[in-house]
């Protein structure tokens, strides 16, 4: 066991993970092209002037069907695999965990800077989740499986709750409703 921390050697590198990571990033880039080009801000007249604009509907359908969310999920899974690889190394060398925390901190800083440029940043979120994952590194496989099942199925009741009462997930709506009621009682036209 070497106490020297260094990058993975070429013969230890899992190239399939690098290829999949590149594929995921390409997919995320493709999914964000509409925003990079500000296409969402075009008027209908401007959109109709674009070559092949008549295929927008079918393109959006296929985009939602085959692309949306797939690359984010793949990228997230690869982040988790990378985390697992770090954990395996942390068992061999205790300095790896402090290196991992430092890398997460750098990733968080990059993510915050990126948030200033792009509202759709995911890097800061991954860094924050990375810090959260550290707390779960000593959980048993059984407890991790239970937690994973909860995380997978929790959106179902949350979406049902949101459909039943949308204001639950929009606390500001209470203030807007209260303001409108107050205006009506005072006879103020909003």
PDB file of C-alpha atoms in Angstrom:
ATOM      1  CA  UNK A   1       0.000   0.000   0.000  1.00  0.00           C
ATOM      2  CA  UNK A   2       1.498   3.290  -1.105  1.00  0.00           C
ATOM      3  CA  UNK A   3       0.847   6.428   0.917  1.00  0.00           C
ATOM      4  CA  UNK A   4       1.480   8.550  -2.198  1.00  0.00           C
ATOM      5  CA  UNK A   5      -1.721   9.794  -3.824  1.00  0.00           C
ATOM      6  CA  UNK A   6      -1.624   9.795  -7.595  1.00  0.00           C
ATOM      7  CA  UNK A   7      -3.965   9.465 -10.567  1.00  0.00           C
ATOM      8  CA  UNK A   8      -5.084   6.055 -11.748  1.00  0.00           C
ATOM      9  CA  UNK A   9      -2.492   4.292 -13.899  1.00  0.00           C
ATOM     10  CA  UNK A  10      -3.372   3.722 -17.555  1.00  0.00           C
ATOM     11  CA  UNK A  11      -3.671  -0.027 -17.050  1.00  0.00           C
ATOM     12  CA  UNK A  12      -6.126   0.519 -14.123  1.00  0.00           C
ATOM     13  CA  UNK A  13      -8.331   3.020 -15.979  1.00  0.00           C
ATOM     14  CA  UNK A  14     -11.826   1.867 -16.971  1.00  0.00           C
ATOM     15  CA  UNK A  15     -12.098   3.322 -20.461  1.00  0.00           C
ATOM     16  CA  UNK A  16     -15.728   2.317 -20.799  1.00  0.00           C
ATOM     17  CA  UNK A  17     -16.575   4.766 -18.001  1.00  0.00           C
ATOM     18  CA  UNK A  18     -14.697   7.550 -19.819  1.00  0.00           C
ATOM     19  CA  UNK A  19     -16.508   6.757 -23.072  1.00  0.00           C
ATOM     20  CA  UNK A  20     -19.898   6.681 -21.354  1.00  0.00           C
ATOM     21  CA  UNK A  21     -19.092   9.951 -19.555  1.00  0.00           C
ATOM     22  CA  UNK A  22     -18.243  11.602 -22.876  1.00  0.00           C
ATOM     23  CA  UNK A  23     -21.433  10.176 -24.422  1.00  0.00           C
ATOM     24  CA  UNK A  24     -23.504  11.521 -21.518  1.00  0.00           C
ATOM     25  CA  UNK A  25     -21.939  14.976 -21.762  1.00  0.00           C
ATOM     26  CA  UNK A  26     -22.591  15.017 -25.523  1.00  0.00           C
ATOM     27  CA  UNK A  27     -26.231  14.109 -24.895  1.00  0.00           C
ATOM     28  CA  UNK A  28     -26.600  16.806 -22.248  1.00  0.00           C
ATOM     29  CA  UNK A  29     -25.080  19.302 -24.682  1.00  0.00           C
ATOM     30  CA  UNK A  30     -27.544  18.271 -27.405  1.00  0.00           C
ATOM     31  CA  UNK A  31     -30.456  18.579 -24.967  1.00  0.00           C
ATOM     32  CA  UNK A  32     -29.387  22.131 -24.108  1.00  0.00           C
ATOM     33  CA  UNK A  33     -28.835  23.364 -27.670  1.00  0.00           C
ATOM     34  CA  UNK A  34     -32.292  24.958 -27.768  1.00  0.00           C
ATOM     35  CA  UNK A  35     -31.312  27.110 -24.793  1.00  0.00           C
ATOM     36  CA  UNK A  36     -27.814  27.891 -26.092  1.00  0.00           C
ATOM     37  CA  UNK A  37     -29.368  29.269 -29.284  1.00  0.00           C
ATOM     38  CA  UNK A  38     -32.148  31.111 -27.375  1.00  0.00           C
ATOM     39  CA  UNK A  39     -34.673  29.304 -29.602  1.00  0.00           C
ATOM     40  CA  UNK A  40     -37.210  29.421 -26.756  1.00  0.00           C
ATOM     41  CA  UNK A  41     -37.231  33.225 -27.042  1.00  0.00           C
ATOM     42  CA  UNK A  42     -38.058  33.318 -30.737  1.00  0.00           C
ATOM     43  CA  UNK A  43     -41.472  34.565 -31.782  1.00  0.00           C
ATOM     44  CA  UNK A  44     -43.622  32.177 -33.815  1.00  0.00           C
ATOM     45  CA  UNK A  45     -42.784  34.189 -36.954  1.00  0.00           C
ATOM     46  CA  UNK A  46     -39.045  33.846 -36.254  1.00  0.00           C
ATOM     47  CA  UNK A  47     -39.391  30.126 -35.569  1.00  0.00           C
ATOM     48  CA  UNK A  48     -41.309  29.568 -38.820  1.00  0.00           C
ATOM     49  CA  UNK A  49     -38.463  31.242 -40.746  1.00  0.00           C
ATOM     50  CA  UNK A  50     -35.983  28.626 -39.483  1.00  0.00           C
ATOM     51  CA  UNK A  51     -35.153  25.848 -41.936  1.00  0.00           C
ATOM     52  CA  UNK A  52     -37.148  22.666 -41.164  1.00  0.00           C
ATOM     53  CA  UNK A  53     -39.261  24.506 -38.548  1.00  0.00           C
ATOM     54  CA  UNK A  54     -42.267  22.461 -39.611  1.00  0.00           C
ATOM     55  CA  UNK A  55     -40.626  19.459 -37.928  1.00  0.00           C
ATOM     56  CA  UNK A  56     -40.324  21.140 -34.524  1.00  0.00           C
ATOM     57  CA  UNK A  57     -43.269  19.224 -33.065  1.00  0.00           C
ATOM     58  CA  UNK A  58     -42.005  15.785 -34.029  1.00  0.00           C
ATOM     59  CA  UNK A  59     -38.428  16.714 -33.070  1.00  0.00           C
ATOM     60  CA  UNK A  60     -39.561  17.825 -29.621  1.00  0.00           C
ATOM     61  CA  UNK A  61     -41.557  14.593 -29.246  1.00  0.00           C
ATOM     62  CA  UNK A  62     -38.522  12.435 -30.071  1.00  0.00           C
ATOM     63  CA  UNK A  63     -36.317  14.601 -27.888  1.00  0.00           C
ATOM     64  CA  UNK A  64     -38.610  14.078 -24.902  1.00  0.00           C
ATOM     65  CA  UNK A  65     -39.103  10.397 -25.695  1.00  0.00           C
ATOM     66  CA  UNK A  66     -35.533   9.321 -26.352  1.00  0.00           C
ATOM     67  CA  UNK A  67     -33.172  11.950 -24.963  1.00  0.00           C
ATOM     68  CA  UNK A  68     -34.586  13.960 -22.068  1.00  0.00           C
ATOM     69  CA  UNK A  69     -33.443  12.652 -18.730  1.00  0.00           C
ATOM     70  CA  UNK A  70     -31.540   9.706 -20.194  1.00  0.00           C
ATOM     71  CA  UNK A  71     -28.183  11.461 -20.314  1.00  0.00           C
ATOM     72  CA  UNK A  72     -28.633  13.102 -16.916  1.00  0.00           C
ATOM     73  CA  UNK A  73     -29.368   9.674 -15.449  1.00  0.00           C
ATOM     74  CA  UNK A  74     -26.317   8.159 -17.134  1.00  0.00           C
ATOM     75  CA  UNK A  75     -24.111  11.029 -15.955  1.00  0.00           C
ATOM     76  CA  UNK A  76     -25.498  10.659 -12.415  1.00  0.00           C
ATOM     77  CA  UNK A  77     -24.857   6.926 -12.431  1.00  0.00           C
ATOM     78  CA  UNK A  78     -21.282   7.523 -13.583  1.00  0.00           C
ATOM     79  CA  UNK A  79     -20.825  10.046 -10.760  1.00  0.00           C
ATOM     80  CA  UNK A  80     -21.955   7.345  -8.327  1.00  0.00           C
ATOM     81  CA  UNK A  81     -19.588   4.792  -9.855  1.00  0.00           C
ATOM     82  CA  UNK A  82     -16.732   7.278  -9.540  1.00  0.00           C
ATOM     83  CA  UNK A  83     -17.706   7.806  -5.914  1.00  0.00           C
ATOM     84  CA  UNK A  84     -17.651   4.028  -5.346  1.00  0.00           C
ATOM     85  CA  UNK A  85     -14.177   3.800  -6.900  1.00  0.00           C
ATOM     86  CA  UNK A  86     -12.978   6.555  -4.560  1.00  0.00           C
ATOM     87  CA  UNK A  87     -14.467   4.710  -1.604  1.00  0.00           C
ATOM     88  CA  UNK A  88     -12.672   1.533  -2.580  1.00  0.00           C
ATOM     89  CA  UNK A  89      -9.405   3.482  -2.630  1.00  0.00           C
ATOM     90  CA  UNK A  90     -10.269   5.135   0.690  1.00  0.00           C
ATOM     91  CA  UNK A  91     -10.292   1.696   2.280  1.00  0.00           C
ATOM     92  CA  UNK A  92      -6.676   1.242   1.150  1.00  0.00           C
ATOM     93  CA  UNK A  93      -5.481   4.781   1.898  1.00  0.00           C
ATOM     94  CA  UNK A  94      -7.201   7.071   4.395  1.00  0.00           C
ATOM     95  CA  UNK A  95      -5.823  10.195   2.649  1.00  0.00           C
ATOM     96  CA  UNK A  96      -8.088   9.505  -0.342  1.00  0.00           C
ATOM     97  CA  UNK A  97     -11.185  10.662   1.535  1.00  0.00           C
ATOM     98  CA  UNK A  98      -9.660  14.062   2.291  1.00  0.00           C
ATOM     99  CA  UNK A  99      -8.599  14.332  -1.368  1.00  0.00           C
ATOM    100  CA  UNK A 100     -12.145  13.458  -2.410  1.00  0.00           C
ATOM    101  CA  UNK A 101     -13.546  16.202  -0.157  1.00  0.00           C
ATOM    102  CA  UNK A 102     -11.094  18.703  -1.602  1.00  0.00           C
ATOM    103  CA  UNK A 103     -12.080  17.731  -5.151  1.00  0.00           C
ATOM    104  CA  UNK A 104     -15.761  18.080  -4.234  1.00  0.00           C
ATOM    105  CA  UNK A 105     -15.065  21.545  -2.841  1.00  0.00           C
ATOM    106  CA  UNK A 106     -13.346  22.553  -6.091  1.00  0.00           C
ATOM    107  CA  UNK A 107     -16.263  21.074  -8.046  1.00  0.00           C
ATOM    108  CA  UNK A 108     -18.679  23.068  -5.885  1.00  0.00           C
ATOM    109  CA  UNK A 109     -16.784  26.302  -6.591  1.00  0.00           C
ATOM    110  CA  UNK A 110     -16.813  25.569 -10.324  1.00  0.00           C
ATOM    111  CA  UNK A 111     -20.534  24.817 -10.082  1.00  0.00           C
ATOM    112  CA  UNK A 112     -21.277  28.094  -8.295  1.00  0.00           C
ATOM    113  CA  UNK A 113     -19.333  30.039 -10.924  1.00  0.00           C
ATOM    114  CA  UNK A 114     -21.187  28.123 -13.632  1.00  0.00           C
ATOM    115  CA  UNK A 115     -24.496  28.988 -11.949  1.00  0.00           C
ATOM    116  CA  UNK A 116     -23.725  32.642 -12.624  1.00  0.00           C
ATOM    117  CA  UNK A 117     -23.610  31.835 -16.334  1.00  0.00           C
ATOM    118  CA  UNK A 118     -26.112  29.025 -16.723  1.00  0.00           C
ATOM    119  CA  UNK A 119     -29.236  28.433 -14.665  1.00  0.00           C
ATOM    120  CA  UNK A 120     -29.244  24.741 -15.605  1.00  0.00           C
ATOM    121  CA  UNK A 121     -26.010  23.909 -13.794  1.00  0.00           C
ATOM    122  CA  UNK A 122     -25.865  20.440 -12.284  1.00  0.00           C
ATOM    123  CA  UNK A 123     -22.214  20.460 -11.174  1.00  0.00           C
ATOM    124  CA  UNK A 124     -22.851  22.307  -7.896  1.00  0.00           C
ATOM    125  CA  UNK A 125     -25.691  19.892  -7.116  1.00  0.00           C
ATOM    126  CA  UNK A 126     -23.431  16.886  -7.751  1.00  0.00           C
ATOM    127  CA  UNK A 127     -20.783  18.348  -5.440  1.00  0.00           C
ATOM    128  CA  UNK A 128     -23.329  18.891  -2.672  1.00  0.00           C
ATOM    129  CA  UNK A 129     -24.632  15.344  -3.146  1.00  0.00           C
ATOM    130  CA  UNK A 130     -21.053  14.073  -3.023  1.00  0.00           C
ATOM    131  CA  UNK A 131     -20.656  15.553   0.455  1.00  0.00           C
ATOM    132  CA  UNK A 132     -23.958  13.946   1.438  1.00  0.00           C
ATOM    133  CA  UNK A 133     -22.861  10.572   0.058  1.00  0.00           C
ATOM    134  CA  UNK A 134     -19.823  10.560   2.337  1.00  0.00           C
ATOM    135  CA  UNK A 135     -22.200  10.192   5.284  1.00  0.00           C
ATOM    136  CA  UNK A 136     -23.616   6.987   3.758  1.00  0.00           C
ATOM    137  CA  UNK A 137     -20.324   5.277   2.984  1.00  0.00           C
ATOM    138  CA  UNK A 138     -20.462   3.027   6.049  1.00  0.00           C
ATOM    139  CA  UNK A 139     -24.098   1.949   5.641  1.00  0.00           C
ATOM    140  CA  UNK A 140     -24.736  -1.739   5.122  1.00  0.00           C
ATOM    141  CA  UNK A 141     -25.813  -2.954   1.695  1.00  0.00           C
ATOM    142  CA  UNK A 142     -29.253  -3.751   3.110  1.00  0.00           C
ATOM    143  CA  UNK A 143     -29.736  -0.216   4.447  1.00  0.00           C
ATOM    144  CA  UNK A 144     -28.452   1.270   1.175  1.00  0.00           C
ATOM    145  CA  UNK A 145     -30.937  -0.862  -0.770  1.00  0.00           C
ATOM    146  CA  UNK A 146     -33.802   0.290   1.476  1.00  0.00           C
ATOM    147  CA  UNK A 147     -32.707   3.912   1.082  1.00  0.00           C
ATOM    148  CA  UNK A 148     -32.452   3.500  -2.701  1.00  0.00           C
ATOM    149  CA  UNK A 149     -35.979   2.047  -2.839  1.00  0.00           C
ATOM    150  CA  UNK A 150     -37.307   4.972  -0.806  1.00  0.00           C
ATOM    151  CA  UNK A 151     -35.558   7.450  -3.136  1.00  0.00           C
ATOM    152  CA  UNK A 152     -36.917   5.694  -6.218  1.00  0.00           C
ATOM    153  CA  UNK A 153     -40.523   5.475  -5.015  1.00  0.00           C
ATOM    154  CA  UNK A 154     -40.762   8.718  -3.004  1.00  0.00           C
ATOM    155  CA  UNK A 155     -41.540  10.859  -6.084  1.00  0.00           C
ATOM    156  CA  UNK A 156     -44.804   8.946  -6.622  1.00  0.00           C
ATOM    157  CA  UNK A 157     -46.541  10.139  -3.429  1.00  0.00           C
ATOM    158  CA  UNK A 158     -44.879  13.551  -3.755  1.00  0.00           C
ATOM    159  CA  UNK A 159     -46.302  14.008  -7.253  1.00  0.00           C
ATOM    160  CA  UNK A 160     -49.697  12.781  -6.027  1.00  0.00           C
ATOM    161  CA  UNK A 161     -49.524  15.330  -3.207  1.00  0.00           C
ATOM    162  CA  UNK A 162     -48.541  18.031  -5.678  1.00  0.00           C
ATOM    163  CA  UNK A 163     -51.468  17.137  -7.944  1.00  0.00           C
ATOM    164  CA  UNK A 164     -53.862  17.152  -4.992  1.00  0.00           C
ATOM    165  CA  UNK A 165     -52.638  20.497  -3.627  1.00  0.00           C
ATOM    166  CA  UNK A 166     -50.071  22.341  -5.797  1.00  0.00           C
ATOM    167  CA  UNK A 167     -49.643  25.097  -3.193  1.00  0.00           C
ATOM    168  CA  UNK A 168     -47.816  22.659  -0.902  1.00  0.00           C
ATOM    169  CA  UNK A 169     -44.748  22.868  -3.135  1.00  0.00           C
ATOM    170  CA  UNK A 170     -45.189  26.588  -3.769  1.00  0.00           C
ATOM    171  CA  UNK A 171     -45.139  28.277  -0.369  1.00  0.00           C
ATOM    172  CA  UNK A 172     -45.118  31.720  -1.990  1.00  0.00           C
ATOM    173  CA  UNK A 173     -48.562  31.003  -3.411  1.00  0.00           C
ATOM    174  CA  UNK A 174     -50.009  31.315   0.097  1.00  0.00           C
ATOM    175  CA  UNK A 175     -48.767  34.903   0.293  1.00  0.00           C
ATOM    176  CA  UNK A 176     -50.159  35.733  -3.148  1.00  0.00           C
ATOM    177  CA  UNK A 177     -53.556  34.251  -2.260  1.00  0.00           C
ATOM    178  CA  UNK A 178     -53.574  36.044   1.092  1.00  0.00           C
ATOM    179  CA  UNK A 179     -52.671  39.319  -0.623  1.00  0.00           C
ATOM    180  CA  UNK A 180     -55.493  38.940  -3.150  1.00  0.00           C
ATOM    181  CA  UNK A 181     -57.995  38.183  -0.377  1.00  0.00           C
ATOM    182  CA  UNK A 182     -56.790  41.153   1.626  1.00  0.00           C
ATOM    183  CA  UNK A 183     -57.041  43.411  -1.425  1.00  0.00           C
ATOM    184  CA  UNK A 184     -60.592  42.205  -2.054  1.00  0.00           C
ATOM    185  CA  UNK A 185     -61.607  42.886   1.560  1.00  0.00           C
ATOM    186  CA  UNK A 186     -60.088  46.356   1.438  1.00  0.00           C
ATOM    187  CA  UNK A 187     -61.589  47.072  -1.972  1.00  0.00           C
ATOM    188  CA  UNK A 188     -58.218  47.549  -3.626  1.00  0.00           C
ATOM    189  CA  UNK A 189     -57.954  46.651  -7.311  1.00  0.00           C
ATOM    190  CA  UNK A 190     -54.756  44.726  -7.989  1.00  0.00           C
TER     191      UNK A 190
END
